């Protein structure tokens, strides 16, 4: 079974997590209340970007778990959309033995105006496609 865990202070990353989980028929769970499930599916981990890094709760979760043999798909949102939160999670999960099978990141509205409206419907559609590709429900798009 696939697992979708998120660290989202403002709700943007939760929107992406809910879209991914909905596509897979599971429920996204706040990483603060989560425990690692069985390793038969893809583990989706997502976070907002805070000071160039993923959230503390996500970092703690990764540090607390043995991810050897796990297939992990990472996602994130940030004001600038550069994906530094995903890079940070990638280094952390690899340090715990995970195999990173893919990444998705998009902009997330910051304060009142910066990246306003993100994640927008196109961002959410792209997240759904990412979910299907990672779960092997759709062939991977070559770009
Ligand atoms: C305390 C704080 C620090 C942030 N630092 C960054 C940053 O370093 N780079 C960036 O691109 N966005 C930054 N942002 C913007 C968030 O990453 C962006 O709004 C993201 O979508 C938040 O996700 P969330 O709504 O799931 O918490 C920051 C936002 C907050 C609240």
CSV table of C-alpha atoms and ligand atoms in Angstrom, one decimal:
chain,number,residue,atom,x,y,z
A,1,UNK,CA,0.0,0.0,0.0
A,2,UNK,CA,1.3,3.5,-0.9
A,3,UNK,CA,1.8,6.0,1.9
A,4,UNK,CA,1.6,9.8,1.5
A,5,UNK,CA,3.0,11.8,4.4
A,6,UNK,CA,3.4,15.6,4.5
A,7,UNK,CA,4.8,18.5,6.6
A,8,UNK,CA,2.7,21.5,5.8
A,9,UNK,CA,2.5,24.7,8.0
A,10,UNK,CA,0.3,26.7,5.7
A,11,UNK,CA,-1.7,24.1,3.8
A,12,UNK,CA,0.0,24.3,0.3
A,13,UNK,CA,1.9,21.1,0.5
A,14,UNK,CA,-1.1,19.4,2.1
A,15,UNK,CA,-3.1,20.3,-1.1
A,16,UNK,CA,-0.5,18.5,-3.2
A,17,UNK,CA,-0.4,15.6,-0.8
A,18,UNK,CA,-4.2,15.3,-0.9
A,19,UNK,CA,-4.1,15.3,-4.7
A,20,UNK,CA,-1.4,12.6,-4.8
A,21,UNK,CA,-3.2,10.4,-2.2
A,22,UNK,CA,-6.5,10.9,-3.9
A,23,UNK,CA,-5.1,9.6,-7.1
A,24,UNK,CA,-3.8,6.4,-5.3
A,25,UNK,CA,-6.9,5.8,-3.3
A,26,UNK,CA,-5.2,6.5,0.1
A,27,UNK,CA,-5.4,9.3,2.7
A,28,UNK,CA,-2.5,11.7,3.1
A,29,UNK,CA,-1.3,11.9,6.7
A,30,UNK,CA,0.4,14.7,8.6
A,31,UNK,CA,3.9,13.4,9.3
A,32,UNK,CA,3.7,14.6,12.9
A,33,UNK,CA,1.0,11.9,13.5
A,34,UNK,CA,2.4,9.2,11.2
A,35,UNK,CA,4.3,6.0,11.6
A,36,UNK,CA,6.1,4.1,8.8
A,37,UNK,CA,3.9,1.5,7.2
A,38,UNK,CA,4.8,-1.8,5.5
A,39,UNK,CA,7.3,-1.4,2.7
A,40,UNK,CA,5.4,-2.9,-0.3
A,41,UNK,CA,4.3,0.4,-1.8
A,42,UNK,CA,5.8,3.8,-2.7
A,43,UNK,CA,6.5,6.1,0.3
A,44,UNK,CA,5.6,9.7,-0.8
A,45,UNK,CA,7.1,12.3,1.4
A,46,UNK,CA,6.3,16.0,1.0
A,47,UNK,CA,7.2,19.3,2.7
A,48,UNK,CA,7.0,23.0,2.4
A,49,UNK,CA,10.3,25.0,2.2
A,50,UNK,CA,11.2,26.9,5.3
A,51,UNK,CA,14.4,28.8,5.2
A,52,UNK,CA,15.6,26.7,2.3
A,53,UNK,CA,14.9,23.4,4.1
A,54,UNK,CA,12.2,20.9,4.6
A,55,UNK,CA,10.1,21.2,7.8
A,56,UNK,CA,11.5,20.0,11.1
A,57,UNK,CA,8.9,17.3,11.6
A,58,UNK,CA,9.7,15.8,8.2
A,59,UNK,CA,13.4,15.8,9.0
A,60,UNK,CA,12.8,14.2,12.4
A,61,UNK,CA,10.6,11.5,10.8
A,62,UNK,CA,13.3,10.6,8.3
A,63,UNK,CA,15.9,10.5,10.9
A,64,UNK,CA,13.8,8.3,13.1
A,65,UNK,CA,13.2,5.6,10.5
A,66,UNK,CA,15.2,2.9,8.7
A,67,UNK,CA,14.4,3.4,5.0
A,68,UNK,CA,16.6,0.7,3.6
A,69,UNK,CA,14.9,-1.0,0.7
A,70,UNK,CA,12.2,1.7,0.5
A,71,UNK,CA,11.1,3.3,-2.7
A,72,UNK,CA,10.6,7.0,-2.0
A,73,UNK,CA,8.9,9.7,-4.1
A,74,UNK,CA,9.5,13.3,-2.9
A,75,UNK,CA,7.4,16.4,-3.4
A,76,UNK,CA,7.4,19.9,-2.1
A,77,UNK,CA,6.1,23.5,-2.4
A,78,UNK,CA,8.0,26.7,-2.0
A,79,UNK,CA,7.6,30.4,-2.6
A,80,UNK,CA,10.3,30.5,-5.3
A,81,UNK,CA,9.5,27.0,-6.7
A,82,UNK,CA,13.2,26.0,-6.7
A,83,UNK,CA,12.7,22.6,-4.9
A,84,UNK,CA,15.3,23.1,-2.2
A,85,UNK,CA,13.0,21.3,0.3
A,86,UNK,CA,13.0,18.3,-2.0
A,87,UNK,CA,16.8,18.4,-2.3
A,88,UNK,CA,17.0,18.5,1.5
A,89,UNK,CA,14.7,15.5,1.9
A,90,UNK,CA,16.6,13.6,-0.8
A,91,UNK,CA,19.9,13.9,1.0
A,92,UNK,CA,18.2,12.9,4.2
A,93,UNK,CA,16.3,9.8,2.9
A,94,UNK,CA,19.4,8.6,1.0
A,95,UNK,CA,21.3,8.8,4.2
A,96,UNK,CA,18.7,6.4,5.7
A,97,UNK,CA,19.1,4.0,2.8
A,98,UNK,CA,16.1,4.8,0.6
A,99,UNK,CA,15.9,4.7,-3.1
A,100,UNK,CA,14.5,8.0,-4.5
A,101,UNK,CA,12.4,7.1,-7.6
A,102,UNK,CA,11.2,10.6,-8.4
A,103,UNK,CA,10.5,14.2,-7.4
A,104,UNK,CA,7.8,16.8,-7.9
A,105,UNK,CA,7.8,20.4,-6.7
A,106,UNK,CA,5.9,23.5,-7.5
A,107,UNK,CA,5.4,27.0,-6.2
A,108,UNK,CA,3.3,27.6,-3.1
A,109,UNK,CA,1.8,31.0,-2.2
A,110,UNK,CA,3.9,32.8,0.3
A,111,UNK,CA,2.5,35.7,2.4
A,112,UNK,CA,-0.2,37.6,0.5
A,113,UNK,CA,1.1,38.0,-3.0
A,114,UNK,CA,4.2,36.0,-3.7
A,115,UNK,CA,3.4,33.0,-6.0
A,116,UNK,CA,-0.2,33.9,-5.5
A,117,UNK,CA,-2.7,31.2,-6.3
A,118,UNK,CA,-0.2,28.3,-6.2
A,119,UNK,CA,-0.5,25.4,-6.1
A,120,UNK,CA,-2.9,26.2,-8.9
A,121,UNK,CA,-5.0,23.7,-10.9
A,122,UNK,CA,-2.2,23.0,-13.3
A,123,UNK,CA,0.2,22.3,-10.4
A,124,UNK,CA,-2.4,19.9,-8.9
A,125,UNK,CA,-2.9,18.1,-12.2
A,126,UNK,CA,0.9,17.7,-12.6
A,127,UNK,CA,1.0,16.3,-9.0
A,128,UNK,CA,-1.7,13.7,-10.0
A,129,UNK,CA,0.3,12.7,-13.0
A,130,UNK,CA,3.4,12.3,-10.8
A,131,UNK,CA,1.5,10.1,-8.4
A,132,UNK,CA,0.4,7.8,-11.2
A,133,UNK,CA,3.9,7.6,-12.7
A,134,UNK,CA,5.5,6.9,-9.3
A,135,UNK,CA,2.9,4.2,-8.5
A,136,UNK,CA,3.4,2.5,-11.9
A,137,UNK,CA,-0.1,3.3,-13.0
A,138,UNK,CA,1.1,5.2,-16.1
A,139,UNK,CA,4.3,5.1,-18.1
A,140,UNK,CA,6.8,7.7,-17.2
A,141,UNK,CA,6.8,10.8,-19.4
A,142,UNK,CA,10.1,11.4,-21.2
A,143,UNK,CA,10.9,15.1,-21.5
B,1,LIG,C1,8.9,30.5,7.8
B,1,LIG,C2,8.8,30.4,6.3
B,1,LIG,C3,10.0,30.3,5.6
B,1,LIG,C4,10.0,30.2,4.2
B,1,LIG,N1,11.2,30.0,3.6
B,1,LIG,C5,11.2,29.9,2.2
B,1,LIG,C6,12.4,29.7,1.5
B,1,LIG,O1,13.5,29.7,2.0
B,1,LIG,N2,12.4,29.6,0.1
B,1,LIG,C7,11.2,29.6,-0.5
B,1,LIG,O2,11.2,29.5,-1.8
B,1,LIG,N3,10.0,29.7,0.1
B,1,LIG,C8,10.0,29.9,1.5
B,1,LIG,N4,8.8,30.0,2.1
B,1,LIG,C9,7.5,29.9,1.4
B,1,LIG,C10,7.0,28.5,1.6
B,1,LIG,O3,7.9,27.5,1.3
B,1,LIG,C11,5.7,28.3,0.6
B,1,LIG,O4,4.7,29.2,0.9
B,1,LIG,C12,5.2,26.8,0.8
B,1,LIG,O5,4.2,26.6,-0.2
B,1,LIG,C13,4.7,26.6,2.2
B,1,LIG,O6,4.1,25.3,2.2
B,1,LIG,P1,3.0,25.0,3.3
B,1,LIG,O7,1.8,25.9,3.0
B,1,LIG,O8,2.7,23.5,3.0
B,1,LIG,O9,3.5,25.2,4.6
B,1,LIG,C14,8.8,30.1,3.5
B,1,LIG,C15,7.6,30.2,4.3
B,1,LIG,C16,7.6,30.3,5.6
B,1,LIG,C17,6.3,30.4,6.4
